[in-house]
Amino acid sequence: MQGCDASVLLDDTANFTGEKTAGPNANSLRGFDVINTIKSQLESLCPKVVSCADILTVAARDSIVALGGPTYTVPLGRRDSTTASLSAANSNIPAPTLNLSGLITAFSNKGFTAKELVALSGSHTIGQVRCTSFRARLYNETNISDSFATSLKSSCPTRGGDNNLSPLDVTSPTSFDNAYFRNLVSQKGLLHSDQQLFSGGSTDSQVKAYVSNPATFRADFANAIKKMGNLSPLTGTKGQIRTDCRKVN
Ligand code: HEM
């Protein structure tokens, strides 16, 4: 939570509290095995050179490219934290229940504009969400397409099934495209926070612009995620290069 320093990868131990059990992360974050495998392969080929923070940043870029999204250069040389902050993870990660003003504030607190908020939210063109993260929208909100809501209710009932997954982008869940924004215009945003970006407020026009001009979305997204990867990196003698992403050396 202090920046792009791989603190999120640290496991809890008897005398160390990490961020994995924070409310927004617990039972949600996944794919740690992929990072750990990359790390162990790098450590056997070239020990103590590539940090876990650099692995995460490059893996994010390469995953976006593999699914058809834009490419961008990733400056390297981040070092890994020796600390983590459960309290910051609990308080700084924006909740899916936030309204537009809350989302804008959360991003502004980290130095991002409202325009960058909308561009970065376009990453919800891939990935999956647990029922518990969108149940209230499904059953209580009115700015949701009827057919879309109906299609989700069997895997996300009013009770039970909290961890059942649904795609964030109902139309093309494994393509990094601008369908997320088209979905918002048809009231098919899965999270309350997603639909907030197109609900009669100041960001509606940008959502529409990304629908009609996918190249603008690609360019804006690439710039914004590059900026996110450069948030307060540890360099020089700060931090360390972990040999195992799950624990400090
Ligand atoms: C705008 C504020 C944001 C909110 C409120 C938000 C909220 C969420 C929530 C609640 C989930 C699902 C968690 C679960 O049910 O387990 C999720 C998943 C995801 N989010 Fe966001 N998110 C935001 C911004 C972002 C940004 C900036 C990115 C990346 C640039 C991002 C990338 C993803 C991805 C890829 C997934 C799917 C993960 C998977 O399939 O395991 N989100 N987000």
Short mmCIF file of N, CA and C in Angstrom, two decimals, residues 34-125:
data_model
loop_
_atom_site.label_atom_id
_atom_site.label_comp_id
_atom_site.label_asym_id
_atom_site.label_seq_id
_atom_site.Cartn_x
_atom_site.Cartn_y
_atom_site.Cartn_z
N VAL A 34 1.38 -17.82 -9.70
CA VAL A 34 2.02 -17.44 -10.97
C VAL A 34 3.28 -16.61 -10.68
N ILE A 35 3.13 -15.64 -9.77
CA ILE A 35 4.26 -14.78 -9.43
C ILE A 35 5.37 -15.60 -8.76
N ASN A 36 4.96 -16.50 -7.85
CA ASN A 36 5.96 -17.30 -7.15
C ASN A 36 6.74 -18.20 -8.10
N THR A 37 6.06 -18.73 -9.12
CA THR A 37 6.76 -19.57 -10.11
C THR A 37 7.75 -18.74 -10.92
N ILE A 38 7.33 -17.56 -11.35
CA ILE A 38 8.25 -16.69 -12.11
C ILE A 38 9.46 -16.37 -11.24
N LYS A 39 9.20 -16.06 -9.97
CA LYS A 39 10.29 -15.70 -9.07
C LYS A 39 11.27 -16.85 -8.91
N SER A 40 10.77 -18.07 -8.70
CA SER A 40 11.72 -19.15 -8.46
C SER A 40 12.53 -19.46 -9.72
N GLN A 41 11.92 -19.29 -10.90
CA GLN A 41 12.69 -19.51 -12.13
C GLN A 41 13.78 -18.43 -12.27
N LEU A 42 13.42 -17.18 -11.96
CA LEU A 42 14.43 -16.11 -12.07
C LEU A 42 15.55 -16.29 -11.04
N GLU A 43 15.19 -16.74 -9.83
CA GLU A 43 16.22 -16.91 -8.80
C GLU A 43 17.20 -18.01 -9.19
N SER A 44 16.73 -19.04 -9.91
CA SER A 44 17.70 -20.07 -10.27
C SER A 44 18.57 -19.62 -11.45
N LEU A 45 18.04 -18.75 -12.31
CA LEU A 45 18.85 -18.29 -13.46
C LEU A 45 19.73 -17.09 -13.12
N CYS A 46 19.23 -16.21 -12.27
CA CYS A 46 19.91 -14.93 -12.06
C CYS A 46 19.53 -14.41 -10.67
N PRO A 47 20.17 -14.98 -9.64
CA PRO A 47 19.72 -14.71 -8.27
C PRO A 47 19.82 -13.25 -7.83
N LYS A 48 18.82 -12.82 -7.06
CA LYS A 48 18.82 -11.50 -6.39
C LYS A 48 18.95 -10.31 -7.32
N VAL A 49 18.42 -10.43 -8.52
CA VAL A 49 18.51 -9.30 -9.47
C VAL A 49 17.13 -8.70 -9.76
N VAL A 50 16.13 -9.54 -9.97
CA VAL A 50 14.82 -9.01 -10.36
C VAL A 50 13.88 -9.04 -9.16
N SER A 51 13.38 -7.87 -8.79
CA SER A 51 12.52 -7.78 -7.60
C SER A 51 11.12 -8.32 -7.88
N CYS A 52 10.42 -8.63 -6.81
CA CYS A 52 9.02 -9.08 -6.93
C CYS A 52 8.16 -7.94 -7.47
N ALA A 53 8.49 -6.71 -7.10
CA ALA A 53 7.72 -5.55 -7.58
C ALA A 53 7.88 -5.40 -9.10
N ASP A 54 9.09 -5.62 -9.61
CA ASP A 54 9.28 -5.57 -11.07
C ASP A 54 8.57 -6.73 -11.76
N ILE A 55 8.62 -7.90 -11.14
CA ILE A 55 7.91 -9.06 -11.73
C ILE A 55 6.42 -8.75 -11.86
N LEU A 56 5.83 -8.21 -10.80
CA LEU A 56 4.39 -7.89 -10.81
C LEU A 56 4.06 -6.89 -11.90
N THR A 57 4.89 -5.86 -12.02
CA THR A 57 4.59 -4.79 -12.97
C THR A 57 4.71 -5.28 -14.41
N VAL A 58 5.75 -6.09 -14.67
CA VAL A 58 5.93 -6.63 -16.02
C VAL A 58 4.84 -7.67 -16.32
N ALA A 59 4.49 -8.49 -15.32
CA ALA A 59 3.45 -9.51 -15.55
C ALA A 59 2.12 -8.83 -15.86
N ALA A 60 1.83 -7.72 -15.20
CA ALA A 60 0.57 -7.00 -15.47
C ALA A 60 0.58 -6.50 -16.91
N ARG A 61 1.69 -5.88 -17.33
CA ARG A 61 1.77 -5.36 -18.70
C ARG A 61 1.64 -6.51 -19.72
N ASP A 62 2.39 -7.60 -19.47
CA ASP A 62 2.37 -8.70 -20.45
C ASP A 62 1.00 -9.38 -20.51
N SER A 63 0.29 -9.42 -19.38
CA SER A 63 -1.06 -10.01 -19.38
C SER A 63 -2.01 -9.15 -20.20
N ILE A 64 -1.89 -7.84 -20.04
CA ILE A 64 -2.73 -6.91 -20.80
C ILE A 64 -2.47 -7.09 -22.30
N VAL A 65 -1.19 -7.17 -22.66
CA VAL A 65 -0.83 -7.33 -24.08
C VAL A 65 -1.35 -8.68 -24.60
N ALA A 66 -1.19 -9.74 -23.79
CA ALA A 66 -1.61 -11.08 -24.24
C ALA A 66 -3.11 -11.12 -24.52
N LEU A 67 -3.89 -10.28 -23.84
CA LEU A 67 -5.35 -10.29 -24.04
C LEU A 67 -5.79 -9.23 -25.06
N GLY A 68 -4.81 -8.64 -25.76
CA GLY A 68 -5.16 -7.71 -26.84
C GLY A 68 -5.11 -6.25 -26.46
N GLY A 69 -4.66 -5.94 -25.25
CA GLY A 69 -4.60 -4.54 -24.81
C GLY A 69 -3.35 -3.85 -25.31
N PRO A 70 -3.20 -2.57 -24.92
CA PRO A 70 -2.07 -1.78 -25.40
C PRO A 70 -0.77 -2.17 -24.71
N THR A 71 0.35 -1.94 -25.40
CA THR A 71 1.62 -2.14 -24.73
C THR A 71 2.17 -0.80 -24.26
N TYR A 72 3.13 -0.85 -23.36
CA TYR A 72 3.76 0.37 -22.84
C TYR A 72 5.08 -0.06 -22.22
N THR A 73 6.00 0.87 -22.11
CA THR A 73 7.29 0.51 -21.52
C THR A 73 7.17 0.55 -20.00
N VAL A 74 7.84 -0.38 -19.34
CA VAL A 74 7.84 -0.45 -17.89
C VAL A 74 9.27 -0.16 -17.40
N PRO A 75 9.50 0.99 -16.80
CA PRO A 75 10.83 1.23 -16.23
C PRO A 75 11.07 0.19 -15.13
N LEU A 76 12.30 -0.30 -15.03
CA LEU A 76 12.60 -1.35 -14.04
C LEU A 76 13.58 -0.86 -12.99
N GLY A 77 13.73 -1.63 -11.94
CA GLY A 77 14.66 -1.27 -10.87
C GLY A 77 13.97 -1.04 -9.54
N ARG A 78 12.65 -1.34 -9.49
CA ARG A 78 11.96 -1.25 -8.19
C ARG A 78 12.57 -2.27 -7.24
N ARG A 79 12.60 -1.93 -5.96
CA ARG A 79 12.99 -2.90 -4.94
C ARG A 79 11.76 -3.26 -4.11
N ASP A 80 11.89 -4.33 -3.32
CA ASP A 80 10.74 -4.85 -2.57
C ASP A 80 10.71 -4.33 -1.14
N SER A 81 9.51 -4.13 -0.65
CA SER A 81 9.35 -3.64 0.72
C SER A 81 9.73 -4.74 1.72
N THR A 82 10.10 -4.29 2.90
CA THR A 82 10.30 -5.23 4.01
C THR A 82 9.15 -5.07 5.01
N THR A 83 8.20 -4.20 4.65
CA THR A 83 7.06 -3.96 5.52
C THR A 83 5.78 -4.03 4.69
N ALA A 84 4.66 -4.06 5.40
CA ALA A 84 3.35 -4.02 4.74
C ALA A 84 2.43 -3.25 5.67
N SER A 85 1.29 -2.82 5.16
CA SER A 85 0.37 -2.09 6.03
C SER A 85 -1.06 -2.60 5.87
N LEU A 86 -1.45 -3.42 6.83
CA LEU A 86 -2.82 -3.94 6.83
C LEU A 86 -3.81 -2.79 6.95
N SER A 87 -3.50 -1.81 7.80
CA SER A 87 -4.46 -0.73 8.01
C SER A 87 -4.61 0.12 6.75
N ALA A 88 -3.49 0.37 6.04
CA ALA A 88 -3.61 1.15 4.79
C ALA A 88 -4.37 0.35 3.73
N ALA A 89 -4.13 -0.97 3.69
CA ALA A 89 -4.86 -1.79 2.72
C ALA A 89 -6.36 -1.75 3.03
N ASN A 90 -6.69 -1.72 4.31
CA ASN A 90 -8.11 -1.67 4.68
C ASN A 90 -8.74 -0.33 4.39
N SER A 91 -7.97 0.75 4.51
CA SER A 91 -8.60 2.06 4.37
C SER A 91 -8.39 2.72 3.00
N ASN A 92 -7.36 2.35 2.26
CA ASN A 92 -7.07 3.08 1.01
C ASN A 92 -7.61 2.43 -0.27
N ILE A 93 -7.92 1.16 -0.22
CA ILE A 93 -8.40 0.50 -1.46
C ILE A 93 -9.86 0.89 -1.66
N PRO A 94 -10.18 1.49 -2.81
CA PRO A 94 -11.56 1.96 -3.00
C PRO A 94 -12.56 0.80 -2.99
N ALA A 95 -13.69 1.01 -2.30
CA ALA A 95 -14.71 -0.05 -2.20
C ALA A 95 -15.64 0.00 -3.40
N PRO A 96 -16.20 -1.16 -3.78
CA PRO A 96 -17.13 -1.18 -4.92
C PRO A 96 -18.46 -0.51 -4.61
N THR A 97 -18.65 -0.11 -3.37
CA THR A 97 -19.88 0.59 -2.98
C THR A 97 -19.75 2.10 -3.11
N LEU A 98 -18.57 2.58 -3.49
CA LEU A 98 -18.37 4.04 -3.55
C LEU A 98 -19.18 4.67 -4.68
N ASN A 99 -19.60 5.92 -4.42
CA ASN A 99 -20.20 6.73 -5.47
C ASN A 99 -19.10 7.45 -6.23
N LEU A 100 -19.49 8.14 -7.31
CA LEU A 100 -18.49 8.79 -8.17
C LEU A 100 -17.59 9.73 -7.38
N SER A 101 -18.17 10.52 -6.49
CA SER A 101 -17.33 11.48 -5.76
C SER A 101 -16.31 10.76 -4.88
N GLY A 102 -16.71 9.65 -4.27
CA GLY A 102 -15.79 8.87 -3.44
C GLY A 102 -14.67 8.24 -4.26
N LEU A 103 -15.01 7.79 -5.46
CA LEU A 103 -13.99 7.20 -6.35
C LEU A 103 -12.99 8.27 -6.76
N ILE A 104 -13.52 9.45 -7.12
CA ILE A 104 -12.63 10.55 -7.54
C ILE A 104 -11.69 10.92 -6.39
N THR A 105 -12.22 10.98 -5.17
CA THR A 105 -11.39 11.32 -4.01
C THR A 105 -10.32 10.25 -3.76
N ALA A 106 -10.72 8.98 -3.83
CA ALA A 106 -9.77 7.89 -3.57
C ALA A 106 -8.61 7.95 -4.57
N PHE A 107 -8.91 8.23 -5.82
CA PHE A 107 -7.84 8.29 -6.83
C PHE A 107 -7.01 9.57 -6.68
N SER A 108 -7.69 10.65 -6.34
CA SER A 108 -6.98 11.91 -6.12
C SER A 108 -5.99 11.79 -4.97
N ASN A 109 -6.36 11.03 -3.92
CA ASN A 109 -5.45 10.82 -2.79
C ASN A 109 -4.14 10.17 -3.20
N LYS A 110 -4.15 9.47 -4.31
CA LYS A 110 -2.93 8.83 -4.81
C LYS A 110 -2.36 9.58 -6.02
N GLY A 111 -2.89 10.77 -6.28
CA GLY A 111 -2.33 11.60 -7.35
C GLY A 111 -2.92 11.37 -8.73
N PHE A 112 -4.09 10.73 -8.80
CA PHE A 112 -4.70 10.46 -10.11
C PHE A 112 -5.91 11.36 -10.35
N THR A 113 -6.07 11.79 -11.60
CA THR A 113 -7.20 12.63 -11.97
C THR A 113 -8.46 11.78 -12.19
N ALA A 114 -9.59 12.47 -12.30
CA ALA A 114 -10.85 11.77 -12.60
C ALA A 114 -10.75 11.09 -13.98
N LYS A 115 -10.05 11.75 -14.89
CA LYS A 115 -9.89 11.16 -16.22
C LYS A 115 -9.10 9.84 -16.13
N GLU A 116 -8.06 9.84 -15.29
CA GLU A 116 -7.27 8.62 -15.11
C GLU A 116 -8.08 7.54 -14.40
N LEU A 117 -8.95 7.95 -13.48
CA LEU A 117 -9.85 6.99 -12.82
C LEU A 117 -10.67 6.23 -13.86
N VAL A 118 -11.26 6.98 -14.81
CA VAL A 118 -12.11 6.34 -15.82
C VAL A 118 -11.27 5.43 -16.71
N ALA A 119 -10.11 5.91 -17.14
CA ALA A 119 -9.25 5.09 -18.01
C ALA A 119 -8.83 3.82 -17.29
N LEU A 120 -8.39 3.94 -16.04
CA LEU A 120 -7.91 2.76 -15.29
C LEU A 120 -9.03 1.78 -15.01
N SER A 121 -10.24 2.29 -14.80
CA SER A 121 -11.37 1.41 -14.55
C SER A 121 -11.64 0.51 -15.75
N GLY A 122 -11.17 0.93 -16.91
CA GLY A 122 -11.31 0.11 -18.12
C GLY A 122 -10.64 -1.24 -18.00
N SER A 123 -9.78 -1.42 -16.98
CA SER A 123 -9.18 -2.74 -16.76
C SER A 123 -10.24 -3.75 -16.34
N HIS A 124 -11.40 -3.27 -15.92
CA HIS A 124 -12.50 -4.19 -15.62
C HIS A 124 -13.11 -4.76 -16.90
N THR A 125 -12.41 -4.64 -18.00
CA THR A 125 -12.75 -5.36 -19.23
C THR A 125 -12.30 -6.82 -19.14
#
